[in-house]
């Protein structure tokens, strides 16, 4: 070890003995939650030492050459100022690490709110460690007067706080994922970072798509939860839709939007990771480097997201929308045999002048191609673009949504093969969904684990048995 580094580490260790105790006391005094536990605080003293030493090594060795703020470095800077660091994940290349410094696999479910009873299932029954917590930027939750600092109604602020408190108390990691309604997500004004003012009458603040309102909501979340334990990251916008805005450069529009949001959030919170992805609803094929570039401003602070909700009709309700060669169409099921001719026909006629996702969706609805999307080999083919992106840029990946309806023939085999693939390829994941719908009025309800009165007992048992293997 170079003498300069050794001297620096020795000095840091000496400072740590006093600073760790002071930080522990300060953390105890400053905690706003009534659920703080001694083991969390005890971890912080150890985490402080590891973070400060890691940051010293990085600085001494000249690492971190990109612009932006690295989460570990930011935490070390907070410690140097005598502030306790919140319990956070850390990222190194394509790996995510837990508070103990060991690699962690994030396994979980999407939730639309969560309470102790739900967490009894998620943690106690399924042995999961993550929730993707939906923050709904929708008119019913937004403040129509435009006067509240958060842009949300006070009742919705209280609801978010109760969900976060419940998960934090159970030490469940949370991705705070903001989701806008289609009218906002499909509007260019959401992504135009110059749109910081109010909309013209009669559009009120609860319906205005302007970027400024969305930014205000994120600034509130960052201020409120920057020091809350077990926040895995900020999901900037679930399934962005710049491709539907009519902008001639939807990729550039999205990347500029994501960079602007991250910069503004970082002014408040410079250590919590970001979760982001490309347009076309996090489509896998958008992860070609020429289509969606790596955002290199925040090394070791970004997790990239991708969906696996194919084939859409079968996932939704077990049906398909195809033109059958010999009517009537048979009920589709999983798995069909892997095609001898491969999967190239799914992209037949592709051109860089047209988004590949559009070509794929046109081609996949023939009977032969639809069966290909219900073969086991399709999983590897459909995820090859994110995996290639990860290999090229050394960044972590997270499958944020997957899961089929209980009406889909072969559902359990399908979900088992997906999870086996995720596990074998070091992909983090969260199933859609635990409790997204309240009744049977929408067929999507049957994709939830908590489906009543219909019930998804078979699926619940599958995830209960699966959880015992982790």
Short mmCIF file of N, CA and C in Angstrom, two decimals, residues 9-158:
data_model
loop_
_atom_site.label_atom_id
_atom_site.label_comp_id
_atom_site.label_asym_id
_atom_site.label_seq_id
_atom_site.Cartn_x
_atom_site.Cartn_y
_atom_site.Cartn_z
N UNK A 9 -5.28 6.58 5.80
CA UNK A 9 -6.15 5.63 6.47
C UNK A 9 -5.93 5.62 7.97
N UNK A 10 -4.69 5.71 8.39
CA UNK A 10 -4.39 5.74 9.82
C UNK A 10 -5.04 6.95 10.47
N UNK A 11 -4.94 8.08 9.78
CA UNK A 11 -5.54 9.30 10.31
C UNK A 11 -7.06 9.18 10.37
N UNK A 12 -7.65 8.58 9.34
CA UNK A 12 -9.10 8.43 9.31
C UNK A 12 -9.58 7.49 10.41
N UNK A 13 -8.83 6.41 10.65
CA UNK A 13 -9.22 5.48 11.70
C UNK A 13 -9.21 6.15 13.06
N UNK A 14 -8.19 7.00 13.28
CA UNK A 14 -8.10 7.71 14.56
C UNK A 14 -9.28 8.66 14.71
N UNK A 15 -9.62 9.37 13.61
CA UNK A 15 -10.75 10.29 13.67
C UNK A 15 -12.06 9.54 13.86
N UNK A 16 -12.13 8.34 13.29
CA UNK A 16 -13.36 7.58 13.32
C UNK A 16 -13.77 7.20 14.73
N UNK A 17 -12.82 6.91 15.58
CA UNK A 17 -13.13 6.50 16.94
C UNK A 17 -13.97 7.56 17.65
N UNK A 18 -13.59 8.83 17.46
CA UNK A 18 -14.37 9.91 18.07
C UNK A 18 -15.59 10.27 17.24
N UNK A 19 -15.39 10.35 15.91
CA UNK A 19 -16.47 10.80 15.04
C UNK A 19 -17.62 9.81 15.01
N UNK A 20 -17.31 8.53 15.08
CA UNK A 20 -18.36 7.52 15.06
C UNK A 20 -19.29 7.68 16.24
N UNK A 21 -18.72 7.91 17.42
CA UNK A 21 -19.55 8.08 18.61
C UNK A 21 -20.37 9.35 18.50
N UNK A 22 -19.72 10.44 18.04
CA UNK A 22 -20.45 11.70 17.91
C UNK A 22 -21.59 11.55 16.90
N UNK A 23 -21.31 10.86 15.77
CA UNK A 23 -22.34 10.67 14.75
C UNK A 23 -23.49 9.84 15.29
N UNK A 24 -23.14 8.82 16.12
CA UNK A 24 -24.19 7.98 16.71
C UNK A 24 -25.10 8.81 17.59
N UNK A 25 -24.49 9.65 18.43
CA UNK A 25 -25.30 10.49 19.33
C UNK A 25 -26.15 11.48 18.54
N UNK A 26 -25.51 12.10 17.53
CA UNK A 26 -26.23 13.07 16.72
C UNK A 26 -27.39 12.41 16.00
N UNK A 27 -27.13 11.20 15.48
CA UNK A 27 -28.19 10.48 14.78
C UNK A 27 -29.34 10.16 15.71
N UNK A 28 -29.02 9.80 16.97
CA UNK A 28 -30.07 9.49 17.93
C UNK A 28 -30.91 10.71 18.22
N UNK A 29 -30.24 11.86 18.37
CA UNK A 29 -30.95 13.09 18.70
C UNK A 29 -31.80 13.58 17.54
N UNK A 30 -31.31 13.34 16.30
CA UNK A 30 -31.98 13.93 15.14
C UNK A 30 -33.06 13.05 14.53
N UNK A 31 -33.15 11.81 14.96
CA UNK A 31 -34.14 10.91 14.35
C UNK A 31 -35.54 11.47 14.51
N UNK A 32 -36.29 11.55 13.44
CA UNK A 32 -37.66 12.04 13.51
C UNK A 32 -38.66 10.90 13.64
N UNK A 33 -38.21 9.68 13.35
CA UNK A 33 -39.13 8.55 13.43
C UNK A 33 -39.08 7.93 14.81
N UNK A 34 -40.22 7.43 15.31
CA UNK A 34 -40.29 6.78 16.61
C UNK A 34 -39.86 5.32 16.53
N UNK A 35 -39.55 4.83 15.31
CA UNK A 35 -39.26 3.40 15.14
C UNK A 35 -37.77 3.11 15.02
N UNK A 36 -36.91 4.08 15.30
CA UNK A 36 -35.47 3.86 15.16
C UNK A 36 -35.03 2.74 16.09
N UNK A 37 -34.14 1.87 15.62
CA UNK A 37 -33.68 0.74 16.41
C UNK A 37 -32.19 0.81 16.62
N UNK A 38 -31.75 0.17 17.71
CA UNK A 38 -30.34 0.25 18.05
C UNK A 38 -29.46 -0.40 16.99
N UNK A 39 -29.93 -1.51 16.40
CA UNK A 39 -29.07 -2.18 15.43
C UNK A 39 -28.86 -1.34 14.20
N UNK A 40 -29.84 -0.52 13.79
CA UNK A 40 -29.64 0.39 12.66
C UNK A 40 -28.56 1.40 12.97
N UNK A 41 -28.59 1.97 14.18
CA UNK A 41 -27.59 2.96 14.55
C UNK A 41 -26.22 2.31 14.70
N UNK A 42 -26.20 1.10 15.24
CA UNK A 42 -24.94 0.41 15.39
C UNK A 42 -24.31 0.14 14.03
N UNK A 43 -25.16 -0.22 13.05
CA UNK A 43 -24.63 -0.41 11.69
C UNK A 43 -24.01 0.87 11.17
N UNK A 44 -24.62 2.01 11.46
CA UNK A 44 -24.15 3.26 10.89
C UNK A 44 -22.72 3.55 11.29
N UNK A 45 -22.37 3.22 12.55
CA UNK A 45 -21.00 3.47 12.97
C UNK A 45 -20.04 2.68 12.10
N UNK A 46 -20.40 1.39 11.84
CA UNK A 46 -19.54 0.59 10.97
C UNK A 46 -19.55 1.08 9.54
N UNK A 47 -20.74 1.47 9.08
CA UNK A 47 -20.85 1.97 7.70
C UNK A 47 -20.08 3.25 7.51
N UNK A 48 -20.05 4.09 8.55
CA UNK A 48 -19.29 5.33 8.47
C UNK A 48 -17.83 5.02 8.22
N UNK A 49 -17.29 4.05 8.97
CA UNK A 49 -15.88 3.72 8.78
C UNK A 49 -15.60 3.20 7.40
N UNK A 50 -16.44 2.26 6.93
CA UNK A 50 -16.22 1.68 5.60
C UNK A 50 -16.33 2.73 4.51
N UNK A 51 -17.29 3.62 4.64
CA UNK A 51 -17.50 4.62 3.60
C UNK A 51 -16.38 5.63 3.55
N UNK A 52 -15.95 6.10 4.73
CA UNK A 52 -14.86 7.07 4.76
C UNK A 52 -13.58 6.47 4.20
N UNK A 53 -13.27 5.25 4.58
CA UNK A 53 -12.05 4.60 4.10
C UNK A 53 -12.12 4.38 2.59
N UNK A 54 -13.30 3.93 2.10
CA UNK A 54 -13.44 3.71 0.65
C UNK A 54 -13.27 5.01 -0.11
N UNK A 55 -13.84 6.08 0.41
CA UNK A 55 -13.71 7.36 -0.26
C UNK A 55 -12.27 7.84 -0.27
N UNK A 56 -11.54 7.58 0.83
CA UNK A 56 -10.14 7.98 0.89
C UNK A 56 -9.30 7.23 -0.13
N UNK A 57 -9.57 5.94 -0.27
CA UNK A 57 -8.85 5.15 -1.27
C UNK A 57 -9.14 5.66 -2.68
N UNK A 58 -10.42 5.96 -2.94
CA UNK A 58 -10.79 6.47 -4.26
C UNK A 58 -10.05 7.76 -4.57
N UNK A 59 -10.04 8.66 -3.60
CA UNK A 59 -9.38 9.94 -3.82
C UNK A 59 -7.88 9.77 -3.97
N UNK A 60 -7.28 8.94 -3.13
CA UNK A 60 -5.83 8.77 -3.18
C UNK A 60 -5.37 8.11 -4.46
N UNK A 61 -6.23 7.25 -5.01
CA UNK A 61 -5.86 6.53 -6.23
C UNK A 61 -6.31 7.26 -7.49
N UNK A 62 -6.95 8.41 -7.33
CA UNK A 62 -7.36 9.19 -8.50
C UNK A 62 -8.56 8.64 -9.21
N UNK A 63 -9.46 7.92 -8.50
CA UNK A 63 -10.63 7.33 -9.14
C UNK A 63 -11.74 8.33 -9.32
N UNK A 64 -12.81 7.86 -9.99
CA UNK A 64 -14.02 8.68 -10.16
C UNK A 64 -13.84 9.83 -11.11
N UNK A 65 -13.44 9.55 -12.33
CA UNK A 65 -13.13 10.62 -13.27
C UNK A 65 -14.31 11.27 -13.93
N UNK A 66 -15.53 10.70 -13.81
CA UNK A 66 -16.68 11.28 -14.49
C UNK A 66 -17.30 12.39 -13.65
N UNK A 67 -18.09 13.23 -14.32
CA UNK A 67 -18.79 14.28 -13.61
C UNK A 67 -19.96 13.69 -12.85
N UNK A 68 -20.49 14.48 -11.90
CA UNK A 68 -21.61 14.02 -11.11
C UNK A 68 -21.15 13.54 -9.76
N UNK A 69 -22.10 13.10 -8.92
CA UNK A 69 -21.80 12.71 -7.56
C UNK A 69 -21.97 11.23 -7.38
N UNK A 70 -20.94 10.56 -6.91
CA UNK A 70 -20.98 9.16 -6.55
C UNK A 70 -21.62 9.04 -5.18
N UNK A 71 -22.54 8.08 -5.02
CA UNK A 71 -23.26 7.97 -3.76
C UNK A 71 -22.37 7.72 -2.57
N UNK A 72 -21.36 6.83 -2.71
CA UNK A 72 -20.48 6.53 -1.59
C UNK A 72 -19.65 7.74 -1.20
N UNK A 73 -19.15 8.47 -2.19
CA UNK A 73 -18.37 9.67 -1.91
C UNK A 73 -19.22 10.70 -1.18
N UNK A 74 -20.46 10.84 -1.61
CA UNK A 74 -21.35 11.81 -0.97
C UNK A 74 -21.60 11.45 0.48
N UNK A 75 -21.76 10.15 0.76
CA UNK A 75 -21.97 9.74 2.14
C UNK A 75 -20.73 10.01 2.98
N UNK A 76 -19.56 9.78 2.40
CA UNK A 76 -18.33 10.06 3.12
C UNK A 76 -18.21 11.54 3.45
N UNK A 77 -18.65 12.38 2.51
CA UNK A 77 -18.61 13.81 2.76
C UNK A 77 -19.55 14.20 3.89
N UNK A 78 -20.71 13.54 3.95
CA UNK A 78 -21.64 13.82 5.04
C UNK A 78 -21.04 13.43 6.38
N UNK A 79 -20.36 12.27 6.41
CA UNK A 79 -19.73 11.82 7.64
C UNK A 79 -18.66 12.80 8.08
N UNK A 80 -17.89 13.31 7.11
CA UNK A 80 -16.83 14.26 7.44
C UNK A 80 -17.40 15.51 8.09
N UNK A 81 -18.67 15.80 7.82
CA UNK A 81 -19.33 16.96 8.41
C UNK A 81 -20.02 16.61 9.73
N UNK A 82 -19.82 15.38 10.20
CA UNK A 82 -20.40 14.97 11.46
C UNK A 82 -21.85 14.54 11.38
N UNK A 83 -22.35 14.21 10.16
CA UNK A 83 -23.74 13.83 9.99
C UNK A 83 -23.86 12.32 9.84
N UNK A 84 -24.90 11.70 10.40
CA UNK A 84 -25.08 10.26 10.24
C UNK A 84 -25.53 9.93 8.83
N UNK A 85 -25.00 8.88 8.24
CA UNK A 85 -25.40 8.48 6.90
C UNK A 85 -26.62 7.57 6.99
N UNK A 86 -27.62 7.77 6.13
CA UNK A 86 -28.77 6.86 6.13
C UNK A 86 -28.36 5.49 5.60
N UNK A 87 -29.11 4.48 5.99
CA UNK A 87 -28.85 3.13 5.50
C UNK A 87 -29.22 3.09 4.01
N UNK A 88 -28.23 2.80 3.18
CA UNK A 88 -28.42 2.85 1.74
C UNK A 88 -27.74 1.66 1.08
N UNK A 89 -28.17 1.36 -0.13
CA UNK A 89 -27.45 0.45 -1.00
C UNK A 89 -26.27 1.19 -1.60
N UNK A 90 -25.28 0.44 -2.05
CA UNK A 90 -24.18 1.04 -2.80
C UNK A 90 -24.00 0.26 -4.09
N UNK A 91 -23.44 0.92 -5.08
CA UNK A 91 -23.28 0.34 -6.41
C UNK A 91 -21.82 0.38 -6.79
N UNK A 92 -21.32 -0.71 -7.33
CA UNK A 92 -19.96 -0.75 -7.86
C UNK A 92 -20.02 -1.51 -9.18
N UNK A 93 -19.95 -0.77 -10.28
CA UNK A 93 -20.10 -1.41 -11.58
C UNK A 93 -21.50 -1.97 -11.73
N UNK A 94 -21.59 -3.24 -12.12
CA UNK A 94 -22.89 -3.87 -12.32
C UNK A 94 -23.45 -4.50 -11.05
N UNK A 95 -22.74 -4.39 -9.94
CA UNK A 95 -23.14 -5.02 -8.70
C UNK A 95 -23.78 -4.01 -7.74
N UNK A 96 -24.77 -4.48 -6.99
CA UNK A 96 -25.38 -3.71 -5.92
C UNK A 96 -25.02 -4.38 -4.60
N UNK A 97 -24.66 -3.57 -3.62
CA UNK A 97 -24.21 -4.08 -2.33
C UNK A 97 -25.13 -3.59 -1.22
N UNK A 98 -25.33 -4.45 -0.22
CA UNK A 98 -26.13 -4.09 0.93
C UNK A 98 -25.31 -3.33 1.96
N UNK A 99 -25.94 -2.95 3.07
CA UNK A 99 -25.24 -2.19 4.11
C UNK A 99 -24.06 -2.93 4.73
N UNK A 100 -24.07 -4.27 4.65
CA UNK A 100 -22.98 -5.05 5.21
C UNK A 100 -21.80 -5.17 4.26
N UNK A 101 -21.89 -4.54 3.10
CA UNK A 101 -20.80 -4.60 2.13
C UNK A 101 -20.82 -5.83 1.25
N UNK A 102 -21.84 -6.69 1.41
CA UNK A 102 -21.95 -7.90 0.61
C UNK A 102 -22.90 -7.69 -0.56
N UNK A 103 -22.67 -8.38 -1.69
CA UNK A 103 -23.60 -8.27 -2.82
C UNK A 103 -25.01 -8.65 -2.39
N UNK A 104 -25.98 -7.94 -2.91
CA UNK A 104 -27.38 -8.19 -2.56
C UNK A 104 -28.19 -8.40 -3.82
N UNK A 105 -29.16 -9.29 -3.75
CA UNK A 105 -30.11 -9.48 -4.84
C UNK A 105 -31.45 -8.90 -4.39
N UNK A 106 -31.94 -7.93 -5.12
CA UNK A 106 -33.22 -7.31 -4.80
C UNK A 106 -34.33 -8.13 -5.43
N UNK A 107 -35.22 -8.64 -4.58
CA UNK A 107 -36.35 -9.44 -5.02
C UNK A 107 -37.61 -8.88 -4.37
N UNK A 108 -38.62 -8.58 -5.17
CA UNK A 108 -39.78 -7.97 -4.54
C UNK A 108 -41.01 -7.92 -5.40
N UNK A 109 -41.91 -7.01 -5.01
CA UNK A 109 -43.18 -6.83 -5.70
C UNK A 109 -43.48 -5.34 -5.85
N UNK A 110 -44.27 -5.03 -6.86
CA UNK A 110 -44.82 -3.69 -7.01
C UNK A 110 -45.99 -3.55 -6.04
N UNK A 111 -46.09 -2.40 -5.40
CA UNK A 111 -47.20 -2.17 -4.47
C UNK A 111 -47.82 -0.81 -4.72
N UNK A 112 -49.11 -0.75 -4.49
CA UNK A 112 -49.85 0.51 -4.54
C UNK A 112 -50.25 0.81 -3.10
N UNK A 113 -49.28 1.24 -2.31
CA UNK A 113 -49.48 1.40 -0.88
C UNK A 113 -49.16 0.10 -0.17
N UNK A 114 -48.76 0.21 1.09
CA UNK A 114 -48.36 -0.98 1.84
C UNK A 114 -48.61 -0.73 3.31
N UNK A 115 -48.95 -1.79 4.04
CA UNK A 115 -49.15 -1.70 5.48
C UNK A 115 -48.55 -2.93 6.14
N UNK A 116 -48.71 -3.03 7.46
CA UNK A 116 -48.09 -4.14 8.18
C UNK A 116 -48.60 -5.49 7.71
N UNK A 117 -49.88 -5.58 7.41
CA UNK A 117 -50.43 -6.85 6.95
C UNK A 117 -49.81 -7.26 5.62
N UNK A 118 -49.68 -6.31 4.70
CA UNK A 118 -49.05 -6.62 3.42
C UNK A 118 -47.60 -7.05 3.62
N UNK A 119 -46.91 -6.36 4.51
CA UNK A 119 -45.50 -6.69 4.75
C UNK A 119 -45.35 -8.05 5.42
N UNK A 120 -46.37 -8.49 6.16
CA UNK A 120 -46.33 -9.85 6.71
C UNK A 120 -46.23 -10.86 5.58
N UNK A 121 -46.94 -10.61 4.48
CA UNK A 121 -46.84 -11.48 3.30
C UNK A 121 -45.51 -11.31 2.59
N UNK A 122 -45.18 -10.06 2.28
CA UNK A 122 -44.01 -9.78 1.45
C UNK A 122 -42.72 -10.23 2.12
N UNK A 123 -42.60 -9.95 3.40
CA UNK A 123 -41.38 -10.32 4.14
C UNK A 123 -41.50 -11.71 4.75
N UNK A 124 -42.60 -11.92 5.49
CA UNK A 124 -42.72 -13.16 6.24
C UNK A 124 -43.04 -14.37 5.40
N UNK A 125 -43.87 -14.20 4.38
CA UNK A 125 -44.31 -15.34 3.58
C UNK A 125 -43.44 -15.54 2.34
N UNK A 126 -43.16 -14.43 1.63
CA UNK A 126 -42.43 -14.54 0.36
C UNK A 126 -40.92 -14.34 0.54
N UNK A 127 -40.49 -13.90 1.71
CA UNK A 127 -39.07 -13.65 1.99
C UNK A 127 -38.45 -12.69 0.98
N UNK A 128 -39.21 -11.68 0.59
CA UNK A 128 -38.70 -10.66 -0.32
C UNK A 128 -38.09 -9.51 0.47
N UNK A 129 -37.25 -8.73 -0.20
CA UNK A 129 -36.55 -7.64 0.49
C UNK A 129 -36.78 -6.28 -0.16
N UNK A 130 -37.74 -6.20 -1.10
CA UNK A 130 -37.92 -4.97 -1.87
C UNK A 130 -39.39 -4.75 -2.19
N UNK A 131 -39.78 -3.47 -2.16
CA UNK A 131 -41.05 -3.07 -2.77
C UNK A 131 -40.76 -1.94 -3.76
N UNK A 132 -41.45 -1.99 -4.87
CA UNK A 132 -41.44 -0.86 -5.81
C UNK A 132 -42.70 -0.07 -5.51
N UNK A 133 -42.52 1.00 -4.75
CA UNK A 133 -43.63 1.75 -4.18
C UNK A 133 -44.10 2.82 -5.16
N UNK A 134 -45.30 2.65 -5.63
CA UNK A 134 -45.85 3.57 -6.62
C UNK A 134 -46.22 4.90 -5.97
N UNK A 135 -45.67 6.00 -6.49
CA UNK A 135 -46.07 7.35 -6.13
C UNK A 135 -46.85 7.89 -7.32
N UNK A 136 -48.14 8.09 -7.15
CA UNK A 136 -49.03 8.40 -8.28
C UNK A 136 -49.17 9.91 -8.46
N UNK A 137 -48.55 10.42 -9.52
CA UNK A 137 -48.64 11.83 -9.88
C UNK A 137 -49.88 12.00 -10.75
N UNK A 138 -51.03 11.92 -10.11
CA UNK A 138 -52.30 11.91 -10.81
C UNK A 138 -53.22 12.98 -10.21
N UNK A 139 -54.22 13.44 -10.97
CA UNK A 139 -55.05 14.55 -10.50
C UNK A 139 -55.68 14.33 -9.13
N UNK A 140 -56.09 13.10 -8.82
CA UNK A 140 -56.75 12.88 -7.53
C UNK A 140 -55.80 13.05 -6.34
N UNK A 141 -54.49 12.98 -6.60
CA UNK A 141 -53.51 13.14 -5.53
C UNK A 141 -52.83 14.51 -5.53
N UNK A 142 -52.96 15.24 -6.62
CA UNK A 142 -52.26 16.52 -6.74
C UNK A 142 -53.10 17.67 -6.18
N UNK A 143 -52.42 18.70 -5.74
CA UNK A 143 -53.05 19.89 -5.17
C UNK A 143 -53.51 20.81 -6.30
N UNK A 144 -54.81 20.96 -6.45
CA UNK A 144 -55.33 21.75 -7.56
C UNK A 144 -55.06 23.25 -7.41
N UNK A 145 -54.74 23.70 -6.20
CA UNK A 145 -54.48 25.13 -6.01
C UNK A 145 -53.08 25.53 -6.41
N UNK A 146 -52.16 24.56 -6.44
CA UNK A 146 -50.77 24.86 -6.79
C UNK A 146 -50.00 25.58 -5.70
N UNK A 147 -50.54 25.59 -4.48
CA UNK A 147 -49.90 26.35 -3.39
C UNK A 147 -49.05 25.49 -2.46
N UNK A 148 -49.26 24.19 -2.47
CA UNK A 148 -48.50 23.33 -1.56
C UNK A 148 -47.10 23.08 -2.12
N UNK A 149 -46.11 23.04 -1.23
CA UNK A 149 -44.72 22.90 -1.66
C UNK A 149 -44.48 21.60 -2.40
N UNK A 150 -45.20 20.55 -2.02
CA UNK A 150 -45.00 19.24 -2.65
C UNK A 150 -45.74 19.11 -3.97
N UNK A 151 -46.80 19.88 -4.13
CA UNK A 151 -47.69 19.69 -5.27
C UNK A 151 -48.70 18.59 -5.03
N UNK A 152 -48.59 17.89 -3.88
CA UNK A 152 -49.54 16.85 -3.51
C UNK A 152 -50.52 17.36 -2.46
N UNK A 153 -51.68 16.74 -2.37
CA UNK A 153 -52.60 17.01 -1.29
C UNK A 153 -51.98 16.51 0.02
N UNK A 154 -52.35 17.13 1.12
CA UNK A 154 -51.79 16.73 2.42
C UNK A 154 -52.14 15.29 2.75
N UNK A 155 -53.33 14.85 2.35
CA UNK A 155 -53.73 13.47 2.63
C UNK A 155 -52.84 12.48 1.91
N UNK A 156 -52.40 12.84 0.70
CA UNK A 156 -51.51 11.93 -0.03
C UNK A 156 -50.11 11.95 0.55
N UNK A 157 -49.65 13.09 0.99
CA UNK A 157 -48.36 13.15 1.69
C UNK A 157 -48.39 12.22 2.90
N UNK A 158 -49.49 12.25 3.65
CA UNK A 158 -49.61 11.39 4.84
C UNK A 158 -49.61 9.92 4.44
#
